[in-house]
CSV table of C-alpha atoms in Angstrom, one decimal:
chain,number,residue,atom,x,y,z
A,13,GLU,CA,-33.7,-85.0,69.8
A,14,VAL,CA,-34.5,-84.0,73.7
A,15,GLN,CA,-37.9,-82.5,74.1
A,16,LEU,CA,-39.1,-80.9,77.2
A,17,VAL,CA,-42.7,-80.0,77.0
A,18,GLU,CA,-44.5,-78.4,80.1
A,19,SER,CA,-48.3,-78.0,80.6
A,20,GLY,CA,-50.8,-77.2,83.4
A,21,GLY,CA,-50.1,-73.5,83.7
A,22,GLY,CA,-52.9,-71.2,83.8
A,23,LEU,CA,-55.0,-68.5,86.0
A,24,VAL,CA,-55.5,-69.6,89.5
A,25,GLN,CA,-56.4,-67.2,92.4
A,26,PRO,CA,-54.2,-67.0,95.7
A,27,GLY,CA,-54.2,-70.0,97.9
A,28,ARG,CA,-55.6,-72.3,95.1
A,29,SER,CA,-53.2,-75.6,93.7
A,30,LEU,CA,-52.3,-76.5,90.7
A,31,ARG,CA,-50.2,-79.2,89.0
A,32,LEU,CA,-47.2,-78.8,86.5
A,33,SER,CA,-46.6,-81.5,84.1
A,34,CYS,CA,-43.4,-82.1,81.9
A,35,ALA,CA,-43.4,-84.6,79.3
A,36,ALA,CA,-39.8,-85.9,78.2
A,37,SER,CA,-38.6,-87.6,75.2
A,38,GLY,CA,-35.5,-88.2,73.0
A,39,PHE,CA,-33.5,-89.3,76.2
A,40,THR,CA,-33.5,-92.5,78.7
A,41,PHE,CA,-35.5,-90.3,81.3
A,42,ASP,CA,-34.6,-92.3,84.3
A,43,ASP,CA,-31.2,-91.8,84.0
A,44,TYR,CA,-31.5,-88.2,84.9
A,45,ALA,CA,-32.1,-85.9,87.7
A,46,MET,CA,-34.6,-83.6,86.9
A,47,HIS,CA,-35.5,-79.9,87.9
A,48,TRP,CA,-38.2,-76.8,87.9
A,49,VAL,CA,-36.8,-73.4,87.3
A,50,ARG,CA,-39.1,-70.5,87.4
A,51,GLN,CA,-38.8,-67.1,86.0
A,52,ALA,CA,-41.2,-64.2,87.0
A,53,PRO,CA,-42.3,-61.7,84.4
A,54,GLY,CA,-39.1,-59.3,83.9
A,55,LYS,CA,-37.1,-60.9,86.6
A,56,GLY,CA,-34.1,-63.5,86.5
A,57,LEU,CA,-34.1,-67.2,87.0
A,58,GLU,CA,-35.0,-68.9,90.3
A,59,TRP,CA,-34.5,-72.8,91.1
A,60,VAL,CA,-37.8,-74.1,92.5
A,61,SER,CA,-37.0,-77.8,93.3
A,62,GLY,CA,-35.0,-81.1,91.7
A,63,ILE,CA,-35.5,-84.6,91.8
A,64,SER,CA,-32.6,-87.4,91.2
A,65,TRP,CA,-33.5,-90.5,88.9
A,66,ASN,CA,-34.7,-92.4,91.1
A,67,SER,CA,-36.7,-90.0,93.5
A,68,GLY,CA,-34.2,-90.7,96.2
A,69,SER,CA,-33.1,-87.5,96.5
A,70,ILE,CA,-35.3,-83.9,96.6
A,71,GLY,CA,-34.6,-80.5,97.1
A,72,TYR,CA,-36.8,-77.4,97.5
A,73,ALA,CA,-36.1,-73.5,97.4
A,74,ASP,CA,-36.9,-72.0,101.1
A,75,SER,CA,-39.7,-70.0,99.3
A,76,VAL,CA,-41.7,-73.2,98.2
A,77,LYS,CA,-40.5,-75.5,100.9
A,78,GLY,CA,-43.7,-77.1,102.6
A,79,ARG,CA,-46.2,-75.9,99.7
A,80,PHE,CA,-44.5,-77.8,96.3
A,81,THR,CA,-43.9,-81.0,95.7
A,82,ILE,CA,-42.2,-82.6,92.9
A,83,SER,CA,-42.6,-86.1,91.8
A,84,ARG,CA,-41.6,-88.0,88.6
A,85,ASP,CA,-42.9,-91.2,87.1
A,86,ASN,CA,-40.1,-92.8,84.9
A,87,ALA,CA,-42.8,-95.0,83.4
A,88,LYS,CA,-44.4,-92.2,81.7
A,89,ASN,CA,-41.3,-90.0,81.1
A,90,SER,CA,-42.8,-87.7,83.3
A,91,LEU,CA,-42.0,-84.8,85.8
A,92,TYR,CA,-44.5,-82.8,88.0
A,93,LEU,CA,-45.0,-80.4,90.3
A,94,GLN,CA,-47.6,-80.1,92.6
A,95,MET,CA,-48.2,-76.5,93.6
A,96,ASN,CA,-50.3,-75.6,96.8
A,97,SER,CA,-51.4,-72.4,98.7
A,98,LEU,CA,-50.3,-70.5,95.7
A,99,ARG,CA,-49.3,-66.7,96.4
A,100,ALA,CA,-49.0,-63.9,94.2
A,101,GLU,CA,-45.5,-64.2,94.2
A,102,ASP,CA,-45.7,-67.6,92.3
A,103,THR,CA,-46.3,-65.7,89.3
A,104,ALA,CA,-43.8,-66.9,86.8
A,105,LEU,CA,-42.9,-69.0,83.7
A,106,TYR,CA,-42.2,-72.4,85.0
A,107,TYR,CA,-39.6,-74.5,83.3
A,108,CYS,CA,-38.9,-78.2,83.0
A,109,ALA,CA,-35.2,-78.5,83.0
A,110,LYS,CA,-32.9,-81.7,82.3
A,111,ALA,CA,-30.0,-82.3,84.5
A,112,MET,CA,-26.5,-83.4,83.5
A,113,GLY,CA,-24.4,-84.5,86.5
A,114,THR,CA,-27.5,-83.2,88.7
A,115,THR,CA,-26.2,-79.7,89.3
A,116,PHE,CA,-26.4,-78.1,85.8
A,117,PHE,CA,-29.1,-78.2,83.1
A,118,ASP,CA,-28.3,-79.0,79.2
A,119,TYR,CA,-31.7,-78.9,78.0
A,120,TRP,CA,-34.8,-76.7,79.0
A,121,GLY,CA,-38.4,-76.8,77.8
A,122,GLN,CA,-40.1,-73.7,76.8
A,123,GLY,CA,-42.0,-73.3,79.9
A,124,THR,CA,-45.6,-72.8,81.1
A,125,LEU,CA,-47.1,-69.5,82.7
A,126,VAL,CA,-48.5,-69.7,85.9
A,127,THR,CA,-50.4,-66.7,87.1
A,128,VAL,CA,-51.9,-66.0,90.4
A,129,SER,CA,-54.4,-63.5,90.9
A,130,SER,CA,-57.7,-62.8,92.0
B,146,GLN,CA,-31.1,-68.7,100.4
B,147,SER,CA,-30.3,-65.4,99.0
B,148,ALA,CA,-29.5,-65.2,95.2
B,149,LEU,CA,-25.9,-64.7,93.9
B,150,THR,CA,-24.7,-61.6,93.4
B,151,GLN,CA,-24.2,-60.5,89.6
B,152,PRO,CA,-23.7,-57.0,88.2
B,153,ALA,CA,-27.0,-55.8,86.8
B,154,SER,CA,-25.3,-55.2,83.6
B,155,VAL,CA,-21.9,-54.9,81.6
B,156,SER,CA,-21.3,-53.6,78.3
B,157,GLY,CA,-18.4,-53.9,75.5
B,158,SER,CA,-17.4,-53.2,71.9
B,159,PRO,CA,-17.2,-56.0,69.3
B,160,GLY,CA,-14.1,-57.6,69.4
B,161,GLN,CA,-13.4,-56.7,73.2
B,162,SER,CA,-13.6,-59.1,76.2
B,163,ILE,CA,-15.8,-58.8,79.0
B,164,THR,CA,-16.3,-60.6,82.4
B,165,ILE,CA,-18.9,-61.2,84.7
B,166,SER,CA,-18.7,-61.9,88.0
B,167,CYS,CA,-20.8,-64.1,90.6
B,168,THR,CA,-20.2,-63.7,94.2
B,169,GLY,CA,-21.5,-66.0,96.7
B,170,THR,CA,-20.5,-67.3,99.8
B,171,SER,CA,-18.5,-70.2,101.5
B,172,SER,CA,-21.6,-72.2,101.8
B,173,ASP,CA,-22.1,-72.4,98.1
B,174,VAL,CA,-19.7,-71.1,95.0
B,175,GLY,CA,-16.7,-71.0,97.8
B,176,SER,CA,-17.8,-74.8,98.7
B,177,TYR,CA,-18.1,-76.4,95.4
B,178,ASN,CA,-16.7,-76.7,91.8
B,179,LEU,CA,-20.3,-76.9,90.8
B,180,VAL,CA,-20.9,-73.3,89.1
B,181,SER,CA,-22.6,-73.2,85.7
B,182,TRP,CA,-23.5,-70.2,83.4
B,183,TYR,CA,-26.7,-69.9,81.0
B,184,GLN,CA,-27.3,-67.2,78.4
B,185,GLN,CA,-30.6,-66.3,77.6
B,186,HIS,CA,-32.0,-64.5,74.7
B,187,PRO,CA,-35.1,-62.3,75.2
B,188,GLY,CA,-37.9,-64.8,74.8
B,189,LYS,CA,-36.0,-67.8,74.9
B,190,ALA,CA,-35.1,-70.7,76.9
B,191,PRO,CA,-31.4,-70.2,79.3
B,192,LYS,CA,-28.7,-71.9,77.3
B,193,LEU,CA,-25.8,-73.7,79.3
B,194,MET,CA,-22.9,-72.0,78.5
B,195,ILE,CA,-20.4,-73.4,81.1
B,196,TYR,CA,-20.5,-76.2,84.0
B,197,GLU,CA,-18.5,-77.3,86.6
B,198,VAL,CA,-16.7,-73.8,86.8
B,199,SER,CA,-15.0,-74.1,83.6
B,200,LYS,CA,-16.1,-76.7,81.4
B,201,ARG,CA,-17.6,-76.2,78.1
B,202,PRO,CA,-20.5,-78.3,76.3
B,203,SER,CA,-20.2,-79.3,73.0
B,204,GLY,CA,-21.0,-76.5,70.3
B,205,VAL,CA,-20.7,-73.5,72.9
B,206,SER,CA,-17.6,-71.4,71.4
B,207,ASN,CA,-14.3,-71.1,73.1
B,208,ARG,CA,-14.7,-67.7,73.1
B,209,PHE,CA,-16.7,-68.3,76.2
B,210,SER,CA,-14.7,-69.3,79.7
B,211,GLY,CA,-15.3,-69.7,83.3
B,212,SER,CA,-13.1,-69.5,86.4
B,213,LYS,CA,-13.4,-69.2,90.3
B,214,SER,CA,-11.4,-67.7,93.1
B,215,GLY,CA,-12.9,-68.2,96.7
B,216,ASN,CA,-16.5,-67.3,96.8
B,217,THR,CA,-16.5,-65.7,93.5
B,218,ALA,CA,-16.9,-67.1,90.0
B,219,SER,CA,-16.3,-65.5,86.8
B,220,LEU,CA,-17.3,-65.6,83.1
B,221,THR,CA,-15.3,-64.4,80.3
B,222,ILE,CA,-16.4,-63.5,77.0
B,223,SER,CA,-13.5,-62.7,74.3
B,224,GLY,CA,-14.0,-61.3,70.8
B,225,LEU,CA,-17.6,-60.2,71.6
B,226,GLN,CA,-20.0,-60.4,69.0
B,227,ALA,CA,-23.5,-58.9,68.2
B,228,GLU,CA,-25.2,-62.3,69.0
B,229,ASP,CA,-23.6,-62.7,72.5
B,230,GLU,CA,-25.9,-59.6,73.5
B,231,ALA,CA,-28.2,-61.3,76.0
B,232,ASP,CA,-28.9,-62.1,80.0
B,233,TYR,CA,-26.4,-64.2,81.7
B,234,TYR,CA,-26.8,-66.3,85.0
B,235,CYS,CA,-24.6,-68.0,87.1
B,236,CYS,CA,-26.0,-70.9,89.2
B,237,SER,CA,-24.0,-72.9,92.2
B,238,TYR,CA,-25.1,-75.9,94.2
B,239,ALA,CA,-25.5,-74.8,97.4
B,240,GLY,CA,-25.6,-78.2,99.2
B,241,SER,CA,-28.7,-80.5,100.6
B,242,SER,CA,-29.7,-81.2,97.1
B,243,SER,CA,-30.5,-77.1,96.4
B,244,LEU,CA,-29.2,-74.8,93.7
B,245,ILE,CA,-29.1,-71.4,93.6
B,246,PHE,CA,-29.1,-68.7,90.9
B,247,GLY,CA,-27.5,-65.2,90.5
B,248,GLY,CA,-29.5,-62.1,89.8
B,249,GLY,CA,-28.5,-62.2,86.1
B,250,THR,CA,-26.6,-59.6,84.1
B,251,LYS,CA,-27.4,-57.9,81.2
B,252,LEU,CA,-24.8,-58.0,78.3
B,253,THR,CA,-25.0,-55.3,75.9
B,254,VAL,CA,-22.9,-55.3,73.0
B,255,LEU,CA,-22.3,-51.6,71.8
């Protein structure tokens, strides 16, 4: 059974940093691209970032480019999102998602909540 | 990167059919047959319903279908059922390893 478990969310002050993790199991992690998608409270889904199976191809939404860094450790079956210079508008539930064919998501975690507030 | 445009809400009665549109540009929806659709019930993670414009994952009812014309993709749900009431999001590849979602559509089953 595929499982994606996010962690690392919490309350953080504007301008500070946070690192999210996603532990994957139930599939061959290094065969698939992985993504982060977020959802602000009461709002829609927003793609944040994606990384190919070998980290050779990485993309970011304009809203986070230069502040967020996605990475993965295939030996640990883990996906990460380093978030720097956090802003109030980054407040959201952050989902880890497994990609099928790189451009769509067949499995999602339950999300980890990031709240940016002073 | 502006969000793809979806109607904020649609509604239909049980047994009817509804269609949700998703309008992008020639840089995203219009350029790639890489549109997917997700269903999200309150408090739950999204669920893949359609990928690559019109393909259905195993386990998804054949009442759900997708299509695309030009810069607009569409999701059609036939034979509406109460459990179809949810938020629906489209998503398209936008080039340069980036993706973009629509703003979401709330489906109400009357």
